[in-house]
Coordinates of C-alpha atoms and ligand atoms in Angstrom, one line a residue:
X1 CA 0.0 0.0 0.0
X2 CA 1.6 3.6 -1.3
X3 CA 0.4 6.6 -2.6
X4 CA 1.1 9.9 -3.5
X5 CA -2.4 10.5 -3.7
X6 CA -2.1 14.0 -1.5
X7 CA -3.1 17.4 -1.4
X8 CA 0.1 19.3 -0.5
X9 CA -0.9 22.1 1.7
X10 CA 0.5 25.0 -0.1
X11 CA -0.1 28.6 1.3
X12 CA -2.9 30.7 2.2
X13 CA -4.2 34.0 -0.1
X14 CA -2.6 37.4 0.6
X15 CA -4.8 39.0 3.8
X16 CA -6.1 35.8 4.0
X17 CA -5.8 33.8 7.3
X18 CA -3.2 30.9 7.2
X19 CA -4.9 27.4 7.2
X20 CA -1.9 25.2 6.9
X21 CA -0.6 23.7 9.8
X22 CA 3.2 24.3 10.0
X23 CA 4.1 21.0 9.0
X24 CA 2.0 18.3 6.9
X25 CA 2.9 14.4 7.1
X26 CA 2.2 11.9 4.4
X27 CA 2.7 8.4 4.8
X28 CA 3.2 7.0 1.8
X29 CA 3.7 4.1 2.7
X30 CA 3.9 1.9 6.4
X31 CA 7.9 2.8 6.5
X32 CA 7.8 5.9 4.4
X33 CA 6.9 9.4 5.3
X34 CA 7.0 12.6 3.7
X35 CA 6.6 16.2 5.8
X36 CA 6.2 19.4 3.9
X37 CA 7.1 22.5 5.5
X38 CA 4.1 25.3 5.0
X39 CA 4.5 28.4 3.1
X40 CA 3.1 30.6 6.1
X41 CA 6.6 29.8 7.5
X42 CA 8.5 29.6 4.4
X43 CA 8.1 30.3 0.6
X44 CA 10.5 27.5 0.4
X45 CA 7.7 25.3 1.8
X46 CA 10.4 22.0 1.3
X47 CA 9.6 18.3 1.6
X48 CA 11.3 16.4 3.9
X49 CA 11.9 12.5 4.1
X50 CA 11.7 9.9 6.4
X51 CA 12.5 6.9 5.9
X52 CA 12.3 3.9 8.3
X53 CA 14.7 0.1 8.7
X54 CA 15.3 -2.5 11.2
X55 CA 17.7 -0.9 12.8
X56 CA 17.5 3.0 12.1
X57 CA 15.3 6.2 10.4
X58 CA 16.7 8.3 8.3
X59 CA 15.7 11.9 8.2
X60 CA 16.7 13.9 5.3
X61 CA 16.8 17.5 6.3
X62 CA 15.3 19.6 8.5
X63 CA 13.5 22.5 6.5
X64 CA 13.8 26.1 6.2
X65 CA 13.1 27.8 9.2
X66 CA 15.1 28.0 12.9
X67 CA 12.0 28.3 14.5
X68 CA 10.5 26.2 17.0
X69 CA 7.9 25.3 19.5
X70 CA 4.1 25.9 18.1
X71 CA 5.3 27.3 14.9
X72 CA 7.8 25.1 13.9
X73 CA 7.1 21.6 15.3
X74 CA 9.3 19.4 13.7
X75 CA 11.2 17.4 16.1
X76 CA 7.7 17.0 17.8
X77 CA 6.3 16.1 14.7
X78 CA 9.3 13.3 14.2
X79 CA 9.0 12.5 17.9
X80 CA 5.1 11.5 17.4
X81 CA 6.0 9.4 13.9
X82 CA 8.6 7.2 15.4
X83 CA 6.7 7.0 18.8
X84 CA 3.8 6.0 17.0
X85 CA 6.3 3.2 14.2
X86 CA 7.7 2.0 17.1
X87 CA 4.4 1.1 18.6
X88 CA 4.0 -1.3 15.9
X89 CA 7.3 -2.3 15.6
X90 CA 8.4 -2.7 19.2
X91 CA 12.4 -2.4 19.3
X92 CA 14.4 -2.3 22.1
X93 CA 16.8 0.6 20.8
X94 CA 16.0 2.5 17.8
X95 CA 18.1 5.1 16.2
X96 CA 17.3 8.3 14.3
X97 CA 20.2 9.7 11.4
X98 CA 19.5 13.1 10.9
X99 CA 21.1 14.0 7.2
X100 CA 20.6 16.3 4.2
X101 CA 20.1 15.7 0.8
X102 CA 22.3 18.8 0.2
X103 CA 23.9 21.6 2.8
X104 CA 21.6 24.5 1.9
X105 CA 20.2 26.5 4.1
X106 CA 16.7 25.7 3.5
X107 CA 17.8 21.9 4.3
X108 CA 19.6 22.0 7.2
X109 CA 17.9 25.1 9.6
X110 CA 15.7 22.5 12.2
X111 CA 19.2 20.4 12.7
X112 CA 19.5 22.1 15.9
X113 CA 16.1 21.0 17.0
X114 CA 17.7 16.8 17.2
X115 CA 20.4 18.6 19.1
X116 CA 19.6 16.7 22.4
X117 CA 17.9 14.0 20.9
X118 CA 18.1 10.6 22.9
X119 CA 19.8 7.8 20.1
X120 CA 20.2 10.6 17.3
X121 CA 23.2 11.0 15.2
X122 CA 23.4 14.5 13.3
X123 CA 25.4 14.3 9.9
X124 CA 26.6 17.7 9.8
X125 CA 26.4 19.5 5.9
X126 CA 29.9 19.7 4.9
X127 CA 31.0 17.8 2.2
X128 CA 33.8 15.9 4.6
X129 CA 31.5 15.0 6.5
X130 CA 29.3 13.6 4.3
X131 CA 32.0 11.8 2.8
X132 CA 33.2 10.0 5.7
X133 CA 29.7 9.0 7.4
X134 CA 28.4 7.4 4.0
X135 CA 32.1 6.1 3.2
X136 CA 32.9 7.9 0.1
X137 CA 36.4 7.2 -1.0
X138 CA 36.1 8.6 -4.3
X139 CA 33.8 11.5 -4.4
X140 CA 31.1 12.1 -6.2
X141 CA 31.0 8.4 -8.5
X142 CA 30.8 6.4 -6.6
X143 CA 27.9 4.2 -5.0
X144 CA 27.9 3.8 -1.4
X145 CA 25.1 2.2 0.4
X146 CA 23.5 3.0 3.9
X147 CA 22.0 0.7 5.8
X148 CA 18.7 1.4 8.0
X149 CA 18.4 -2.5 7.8
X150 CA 17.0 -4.6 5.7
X151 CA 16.8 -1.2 4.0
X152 CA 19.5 -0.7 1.7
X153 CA 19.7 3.3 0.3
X154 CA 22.5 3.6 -2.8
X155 CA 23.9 6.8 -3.0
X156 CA 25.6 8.9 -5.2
X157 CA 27.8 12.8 -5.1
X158 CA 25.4 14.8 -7.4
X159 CA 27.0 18.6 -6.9
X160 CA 26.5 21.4 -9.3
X161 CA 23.4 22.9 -6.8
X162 CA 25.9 22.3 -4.0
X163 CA 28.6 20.6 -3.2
X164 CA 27.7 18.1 -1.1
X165 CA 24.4 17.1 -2.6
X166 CA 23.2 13.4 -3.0
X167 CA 21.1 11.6 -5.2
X168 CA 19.7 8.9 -3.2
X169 CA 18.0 5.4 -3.9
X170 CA 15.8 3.9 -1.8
X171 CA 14.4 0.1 -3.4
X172 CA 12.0 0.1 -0.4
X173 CA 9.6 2.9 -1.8
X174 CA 11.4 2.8 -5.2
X175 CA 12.1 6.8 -4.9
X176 CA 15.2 8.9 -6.3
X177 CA 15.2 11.0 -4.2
X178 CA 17.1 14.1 -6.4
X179 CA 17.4 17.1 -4.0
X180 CA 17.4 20.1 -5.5
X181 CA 18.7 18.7 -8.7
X182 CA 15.7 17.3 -10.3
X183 CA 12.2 18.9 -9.5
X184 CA 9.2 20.8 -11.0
X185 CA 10.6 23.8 -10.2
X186 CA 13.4 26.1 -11.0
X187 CA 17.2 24.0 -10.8
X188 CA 20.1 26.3 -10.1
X189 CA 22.9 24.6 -11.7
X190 CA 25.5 27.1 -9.9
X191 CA 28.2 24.9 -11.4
X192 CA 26.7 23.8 -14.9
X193 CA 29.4 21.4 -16.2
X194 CA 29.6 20.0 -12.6
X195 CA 25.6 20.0 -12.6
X196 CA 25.5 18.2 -16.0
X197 CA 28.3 15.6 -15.2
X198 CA 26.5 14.5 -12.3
X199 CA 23.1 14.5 -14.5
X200 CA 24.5 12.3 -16.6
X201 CA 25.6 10.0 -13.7
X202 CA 22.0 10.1 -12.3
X203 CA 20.2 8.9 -15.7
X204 CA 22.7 5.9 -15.7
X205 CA 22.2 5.3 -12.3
X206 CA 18.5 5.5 -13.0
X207 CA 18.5 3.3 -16.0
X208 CA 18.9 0.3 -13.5
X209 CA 17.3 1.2 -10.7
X210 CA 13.5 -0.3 -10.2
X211 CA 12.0 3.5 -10.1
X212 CA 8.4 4.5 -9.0
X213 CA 8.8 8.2 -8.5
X214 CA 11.5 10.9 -8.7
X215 CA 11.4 13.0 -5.9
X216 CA 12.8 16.9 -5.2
X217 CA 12.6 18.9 -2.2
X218 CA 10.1 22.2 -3.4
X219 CA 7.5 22.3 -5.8
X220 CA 7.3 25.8 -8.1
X221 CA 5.7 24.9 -11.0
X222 CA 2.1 25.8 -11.8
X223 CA 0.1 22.7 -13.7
X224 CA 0.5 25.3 -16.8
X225 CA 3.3 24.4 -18.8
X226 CA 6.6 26.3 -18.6
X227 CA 4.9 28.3 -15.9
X228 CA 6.6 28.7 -12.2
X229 CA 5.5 30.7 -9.5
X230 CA 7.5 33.8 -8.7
X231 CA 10.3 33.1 -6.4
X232 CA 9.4 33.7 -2.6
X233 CA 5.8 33.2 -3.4
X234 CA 3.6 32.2 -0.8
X235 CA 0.6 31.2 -2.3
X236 CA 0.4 27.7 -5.1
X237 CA -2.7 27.0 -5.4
X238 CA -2.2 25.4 -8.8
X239 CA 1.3 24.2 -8.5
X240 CA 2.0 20.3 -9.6
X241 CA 2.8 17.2 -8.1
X242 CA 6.3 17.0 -6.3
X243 CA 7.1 13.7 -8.1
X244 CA 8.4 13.3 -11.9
X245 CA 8.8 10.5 -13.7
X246 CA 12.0 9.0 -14.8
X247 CA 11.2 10.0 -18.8
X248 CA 11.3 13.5 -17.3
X249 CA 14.8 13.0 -15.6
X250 CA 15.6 12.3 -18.6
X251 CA 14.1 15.0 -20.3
X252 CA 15.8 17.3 -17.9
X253 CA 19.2 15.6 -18.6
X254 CA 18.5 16.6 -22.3
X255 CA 17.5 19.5 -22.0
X256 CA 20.6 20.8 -19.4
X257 CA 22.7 19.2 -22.4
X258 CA 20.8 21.7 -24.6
X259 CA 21.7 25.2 -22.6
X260 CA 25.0 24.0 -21.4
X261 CA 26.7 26.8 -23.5
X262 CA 23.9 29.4 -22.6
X263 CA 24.2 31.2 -18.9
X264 CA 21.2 32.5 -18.0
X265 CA 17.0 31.1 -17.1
X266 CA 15.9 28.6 -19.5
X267 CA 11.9 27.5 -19.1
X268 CA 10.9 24.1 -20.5
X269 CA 7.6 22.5 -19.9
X270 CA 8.1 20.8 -16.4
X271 CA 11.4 23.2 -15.0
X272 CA 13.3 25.8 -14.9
X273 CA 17.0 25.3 -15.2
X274 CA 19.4 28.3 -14.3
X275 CA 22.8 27.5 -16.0
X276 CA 25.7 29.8 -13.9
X277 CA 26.5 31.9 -10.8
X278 CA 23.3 33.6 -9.7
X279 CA 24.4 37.4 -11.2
X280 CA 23.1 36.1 -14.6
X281 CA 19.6 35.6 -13.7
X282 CA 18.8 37.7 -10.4
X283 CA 17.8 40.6 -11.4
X284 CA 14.8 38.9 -13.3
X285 CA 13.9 36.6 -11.5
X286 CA 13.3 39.5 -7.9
X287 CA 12.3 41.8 -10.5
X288 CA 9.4 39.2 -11.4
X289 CA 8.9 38.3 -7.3
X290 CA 8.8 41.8 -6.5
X291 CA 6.4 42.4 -9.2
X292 CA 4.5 39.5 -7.5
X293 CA 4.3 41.1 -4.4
X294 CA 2.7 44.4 -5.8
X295 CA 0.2 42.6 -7.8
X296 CA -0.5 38.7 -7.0
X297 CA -0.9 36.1 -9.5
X298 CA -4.6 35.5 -9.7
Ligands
LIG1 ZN1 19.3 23.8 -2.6

Protein backbone atom coordinates (compact mmCIF):
# COMPACT_ATOMS: atom_id res chain seq x y z
CA UNK A 1 0.00 0.00 0.00
CA UNK A 2 1.57 3.58 -1.34
CA UNK A 3 0.38 6.60 -2.64
CA UNK A 4 1.12 9.90 -3.51
CA UNK A 5 -2.44 10.50 -3.68
CA UNK A 6 -2.06 13.99 -1.49
CA UNK A 7 -3.07 17.41 -1.37
CA UNK A 8 0.12 19.31 -0.45
CA UNK A 9 -0.86 22.11 1.67
CA UNK A 10 0.48 24.96 -0.11
CA UNK A 11 -0.10 28.61 1.25
CA UNK A 12 -2.85 30.72 2.25
CA UNK A 13 -4.25 34.04 -0.12
CA UNK A 14 -2.61 37.38 0.59
CA UNK A 15 -4.78 39.01 3.78
CA UNK A 16 -6.11 35.77 4.03
CA UNK A 17 -5.80 33.83 7.32
CA UNK A 18 -3.22 30.91 7.16
CA UNK A 19 -4.90 27.42 7.17
CA UNK A 20 -1.92 25.21 6.94
CA UNK A 21 -0.62 23.67 9.83
CA UNK A 22 3.19 24.30 10.00
CA UNK A 23 4.12 21.01 9.05
CA UNK A 24 2.00 18.33 6.92
CA UNK A 25 2.93 14.42 7.05
CA UNK A 26 2.16 11.87 4.38
CA UNK A 27 2.70 8.42 4.79
CA UNK A 28 3.17 7.04 1.77
CA UNK A 29 3.73 4.06 2.66
CA UNK A 30 3.88 1.89 6.43
CA UNK A 31 7.91 2.78 6.49
CA UNK A 32 7.81 5.86 4.40
CA UNK A 33 6.90 9.37 5.30
CA UNK A 34 6.99 12.58 3.69
CA UNK A 35 6.58 16.19 5.81
CA UNK A 36 6.16 19.38 3.93
CA UNK A 37 7.15 22.54 5.55
CA UNK A 38 4.08 25.28 5.02
CA UNK A 39 4.50 28.36 3.07
CA UNK A 40 3.06 30.56 6.07
CA UNK A 41 6.64 29.83 7.51
CA UNK A 42 8.55 29.57 4.45
CA UNK A 43 8.05 30.27 0.55
CA UNK A 44 10.51 27.52 0.40
CA UNK A 45 7.68 25.27 1.79
CA UNK A 46 10.37 22.01 1.29
CA UNK A 47 9.60 18.32 1.58
CA UNK A 48 11.29 16.40 3.92
CA UNK A 49 11.93 12.49 4.11
CA UNK A 50 11.71 9.95 6.43
CA UNK A 51 12.53 6.93 5.92
CA UNK A 52 12.31 3.88 8.34
CA UNK A 53 14.70 0.08 8.71
CA UNK A 54 15.34 -2.51 11.16
CA UNK A 55 17.74 -0.95 12.80
CA UNK A 56 17.53 2.98 12.14
CA UNK A 57 15.25 6.17 10.37
CA UNK A 58 16.72 8.27 8.29
CA UNK A 59 15.69 11.93 8.18
CA UNK A 60 16.71 13.88 5.26
CA UNK A 61 16.78 17.50 6.26
CA UNK A 62 15.34 19.64 8.47
CA UNK A 63 13.51 22.49 6.55
CA UNK A 64 13.76 26.09 6.23
CA UNK A 65 13.07 27.78 9.16
CA UNK A 66 15.07 28.04 12.85
CA UNK A 67 12.04 28.26 14.49
CA UNK A 68 10.55 26.24 17.01
CA UNK A 69 7.88 25.25 19.49
CA UNK A 70 4.10 25.90 18.06
CA UNK A 71 5.29 27.32 14.89
CA UNK A 72 7.78 25.07 13.91
CA UNK A 73 7.13 21.64 15.32
CA UNK A 74 9.29 19.45 13.65
CA UNK A 75 11.16 17.43 16.12
CA UNK A 76 7.73 16.99 17.78
CA UNK A 77 6.26 16.12 14.65
CA UNK A 78 9.28 13.30 14.25
CA UNK A 79 9.01 12.54 17.89
CA UNK A 80 5.07 11.47 17.41
CA UNK A 81 5.99 9.37 13.93
CA UNK A 82 8.61 7.20 15.40
CA UNK A 83 6.73 7.05 18.80
CA UNK A 84 3.77 5.98 16.96
CA UNK A 85 6.27 3.20 14.24
CA UNK A 86 7.69 1.99 17.12
CA UNK A 87 4.41 1.09 18.64
CA UNK A 88 3.97 -1.25 15.93
CA UNK A 89 7.29 -2.33 15.56
CA UNK A 90 8.40 -2.69 19.16
CA UNK A 91 12.41 -2.40 19.27
CA UNK A 92 14.43 -2.27 22.13
CA UNK A 93 16.84 0.64 20.82
CA UNK A 94 16.05 2.45 17.83
CA UNK A 95 18.10 5.05 16.17
CA UNK A 96 17.25 8.32 14.30
CA UNK A 97 20.25 9.75 11.41
CA UNK A 98 19.48 13.13 10.92
CA UNK A 99 21.13 14.03 7.20
CA UNK A 100 20.58 16.28 4.22
CA UNK A 101 20.07 15.68 0.76
CA UNK A 102 22.26 18.81 0.19
CA UNK A 103 23.90 21.55 2.80
CA UNK A 104 21.57 24.53 1.94
CA UNK A 105 20.22 26.55 4.12
CA UNK A 106 16.73 25.70 3.46
CA UNK A 107 17.75 21.89 4.29
CA UNK A 108 19.60 21.99 7.19
CA UNK A 109 17.94 25.10 9.62
CA UNK A 110 15.73 22.55 12.18
CA UNK A 111 19.15 20.40 12.68
CA UNK A 112 19.50 22.06 15.88
CA UNK A 113 16.09 21.02 17.02
CA UNK A 114 17.71 16.82 17.19
CA UNK A 115 20.36 18.60 19.07
CA UNK A 116 19.57 16.73 22.43
CA UNK A 117 17.92 14.04 20.87
CA UNK A 118 18.12 10.58 22.88
CA UNK A 119 19.79 7.78 20.14
CA UNK A 120 20.15 10.56 17.29
CA UNK A 121 23.17 11.03 15.17
CA UNK A 122 23.35 14.45 13.30
CA UNK A 123 25.41 14.29 9.88
CA UNK A 124 26.63 17.71 9.75
CA UNK A 125 26.36 19.50 5.94
CA UNK A 126 29.94 19.70 4.94
CA UNK A 127 30.96 17.78 2.21
CA UNK A 128 33.76 15.89 4.56
CA UNK A 129 31.48 15.01 6.53
CA UNK A 130 29.27 13.62 4.28
CA UNK A 131 32.00 11.82 2.83
CA UNK A 132 33.25 9.97 5.68
CA UNK A 133 29.65 9.05 7.42
CA UNK A 134 28.40 7.38 4.00
CA UNK A 135 32.06 6.06 3.23
CA UNK A 136 32.87 7.86 0.06
CA UNK A 137 36.39 7.23 -0.98
CA UNK A 138 36.11 8.61 -4.30
CA UNK A 139 33.78 11.51 -4.37
CA UNK A 140 31.15 12.07 -6.17
CA UNK A 141 31.00 8.40 -8.48
CA UNK A 142 30.80 6.36 -6.56
CA UNK A 143 27.90 4.23 -5.02
CA UNK A 144 27.91 3.80 -1.41
CA UNK A 145 25.06 2.23 0.44
CA UNK A 146 23.55 3.01 3.89
CA UNK A 147 21.99 0.72 5.82
CA UNK A 148 18.71 1.40 7.96
CA UNK A 149 18.36 -2.54 7.77
CA UNK A 150 17.03 -4.58 5.69
CA UNK A 151 16.76 -1.23 4.00
CA UNK A 152 19.54 -0.68 1.73
CA UNK A 153 19.66 3.32 0.31
CA UNK A 154 22.52 3.59 -2.78
CA UNK A 155 23.89 6.80 -2.95
CA UNK A 156 25.61 8.86 -5.19
CA UNK A 157 27.82 12.81 -5.08
CA UNK A 158 25.44 14.76 -7.39
CA UNK A 159 27.01 18.64 -6.89
CA UNK A 160 26.50 21.36 -9.30
CA UNK A 161 23.38 22.86 -6.82
CA UNK A 162 25.92 22.26 -3.97
CA UNK A 163 28.61 20.65 -3.21
CA UNK A 164 27.73 18.09 -1.07
CA UNK A 165 24.35 17.10 -2.58
CA UNK A 166 23.23 13.35 -2.98
CA UNK A 167 21.12 11.58 -5.16
CA UNK A 168 19.68 8.93 -3.21
CA UNK A 169 18.03 5.40 -3.92
CA UNK A 170 15.76 3.93 -1.81
CA UNK A 171 14.37 0.07 -3.43
CA UNK A 172 12.05 0.08 -0.38
CA UNK A 173 9.62 2.86 -1.76
CA UNK A 174 11.36 2.78 -5.16
CA UNK A 175 12.14 6.77 -4.92
CA UNK A 176 15.24 8.88 -6.31
CA UNK A 177 15.16 11.03 -4.23
CA UNK A 178 17.13 14.08 -6.37
CA UNK A 179 17.39 17.12 -3.95
CA UNK A 180 17.43 20.13 -5.53
CA UNK A 181 18.75 18.66 -8.72
CA UNK A 182 15.65 17.27 -10.31
CA UNK A 183 12.18 18.91 -9.53
CA UNK A 184 9.25 20.79 -11.03
CA UNK A 185 10.58 23.80 -10.23
CA UNK A 186 13.41 26.05 -10.97
CA UNK A 187 17.15 23.99 -10.85
CA UNK A 188 20.13 26.27 -10.08
CA UNK A 189 22.87 24.61 -11.67
CA UNK A 190 25.48 27.08 -9.91
CA UNK A 191 28.19 24.90 -11.40
CA UNK A 192 26.72 23.80 -14.85
CA UNK A 193 29.44 21.43 -16.20
CA UNK A 194 29.64 20.00 -12.61
CA UNK A 195 25.56 20.04 -12.60
CA UNK A 196 25.54 18.21 -16.04
CA UNK A 197 28.29 15.61 -15.17
CA UNK A 198 26.53 14.49 -12.26
CA UNK A 199 23.14 14.46 -14.50
CA UNK A 200 24.47 12.28 -16.61
CA UNK A 201 25.56 10.04 -13.65
CA UNK A 202 22.00 10.13 -12.33
CA UNK A 203 20.20 8.88 -15.65
CA UNK A 204 22.69 5.95 -15.66
CA UNK A 205 22.16 5.30 -12.30
CA UNK A 206 18.48 5.48 -12.97
CA UNK A 207 18.49 3.33 -16.03
CA UNK A 208 18.95 0.29 -13.50
CA UNK A 209 17.32 1.15 -10.74
CA UNK A 210 13.50 -0.26 -10.20
CA UNK A 211 11.98 3.50 -10.08
CA UNK A 212 8.39 4.52 -9.00
CA UNK A 213 8.83 8.19 -8.49
CA UNK A 214 11.50 10.94 -8.72
CA UNK A 215 11.39 13.00 -5.87
CA UNK A 216 12.76 16.93 -5.17
CA UNK A 217 12.58 18.92 -2.22
CA UNK A 218 10.08 22.17 -3.36
CA UNK A 219 7.52 22.31 -5.78
CA UNK A 220 7.28 25.77 -8.11
CA UNK A 221 5.71 24.94 -11.03
CA UNK A 222 2.11 25.76 -11.81
CA UNK A 223 0.06 22.68 -13.73
CA UNK A 224 0.48 25.30 -16.82
CA UNK A 225 3.31 24.44 -18.78
CA UNK A 226 6.55 26.31 -18.56
CA UNK A 227 4.95 28.31 -15.92
CA UNK A 228 6.63 28.74 -12.23
CA UNK A 229 5.51 30.71 -9.53
CA UNK A 230 7.47 33.76 -8.74
CA UNK A 231 10.34 33.11 -6.39
CA UNK A 232 9.41 33.70 -2.65
CA UNK A 233 5.77 33.16 -3.35
CA UNK A 234 3.57 32.17 -0.84
CA UNK A 235 0.61 31.19 -2.28
CA UNK A 236 0.38 27.73 -5.13
CA UNK A 237 -2.74 26.97 -5.41
CA UNK A 238 -2.24 25.38 -8.79
CA UNK A 239 1.33 24.16 -8.48
CA UNK A 240 1.95 20.35 -9.64
CA UNK A 241 2.80 17.15 -8.11
CA UNK A 242 6.35 16.99 -6.29
CA UNK A 243 7.08 13.74 -8.09
CA UNK A 244 8.40 13.28 -11.89
CA UNK A 245 8.77 10.45 -13.75
CA UNK A 246 12.03 9.03 -14.84
CA UNK A 247 11.16 9.96 -18.82
CA UNK A 248 11.34 13.53 -17.32
CA UNK A 249 14.84 12.97 -15.60
CA UNK A 250 15.64 12.30 -18.60
CA UNK A 251 14.09 15.00 -20.29
CA UNK A 252 15.78 17.35 -17.94
CA UNK A 253 19.21 15.57 -18.59
CA UNK A 254 18.48 16.62 -22.33
CA UNK A 255 17.48 19.49 -21.95
CA UNK A 256 20.60 20.80 -19.38
CA UNK A 257 22.67 19.21 -22.38
CA UNK A 258 20.75 21.69 -24.58
CA UNK A 259 21.70 25.23 -22.62
CA UNK A 260 24.96 24.00 -21.36
CA UNK A 261 26.67 26.83 -23.53
CA UNK A 262 23.87 29.40 -22.58
CA UNK A 263 24.22 31.19 -18.91
CA UNK A 264 21.19 32.51 -18.00
CA UNK A 265 16.98 31.14 -17.06
CA UNK A 266 15.88 28.64 -19.49
CA UNK A 267 11.95 27.49 -19.13
CA UNK A 268 10.92 24.08 -20.47
CA UNK A 269 7.60 22.45 -19.89
CA UNK A 270 8.05 20.77 -16.40
CA UNK A 271 11.38 23.22 -15.05
CA UNK A 272 13.25 25.80 -14.94
CA UNK A 273 17.02 25.25 -15.15
CA UNK A 274 19.38 28.28 -14.28
CA UNK A 275 22.79 27.54 -15.95
CA UNK A 276 25.73 29.76 -13.93
CA UNK A 277 26.51 31.86 -10.78
CA UNK A 278 23.29 33.62 -9.69
CA UNK A 279 24.43 37.38 -11.15
CA UNK A 280 23.06 36.05 -14.62
CA UNK A 281 19.63 35.63 -13.74
CA UNK A 282 18.84 37.70 -10.35
CA UNK A 283 17.83 40.64 -11.44
CA UNK A 284 14.82 38.90 -13.32
CA UNK A 285 13.95 36.64 -11.46
CA UNK A 286 13.33 39.52 -7.88
CA UNK A 287 12.29 41.78 -10.46
CA UNK A 288 9.40 39.20 -11.37
CA UNK A 289 8.93 38.31 -7.35
CA UNK A 290 8.83 41.83 -6.49
CA UNK A 291 6.36 42.44 -9.16
CA UNK A 292 4.53 39.46 -7.45
CA UNK A 293 4.33 41.09 -4.44
CA UNK A 294 2.66 44.35 -5.83
CA UNK A 295 0.22 42.56 -7.80
CA UNK A 296 -0.50 38.66 -7.00
CA UNK A 297 -0.87 36.08 -9.55
CA UNK A 298 -4.59 35.45 -9.72
ZN1 LIG B 1 19.32 23.75 -2.58
Amino acid sequence: MSDLDVRWIHGSPRGSENTDPPIQVHRYDPNTYLLRQSKALTSEAPFLYLLFGDERAVLFDTGASKKTGDENPLRETVDKIVEAWLAEHPHESYELVVAHTHGHQDHVEGDEQFADRPATTIVDRELEVVQEFYGFTSWPDQNVEFDLGGRVLEMIGTPGHQKASLTIYDPWSGFLITADNALPGRIYAFDFPTYLDSMERTVEFARTREITHVMGCHVEMTSRPGRDYPVGCTYQPDERPLQLTVQQLIDLRDAARSVKDKPGSHTFDDFVILNGPARRYLVPLLARALWAKVRPPA
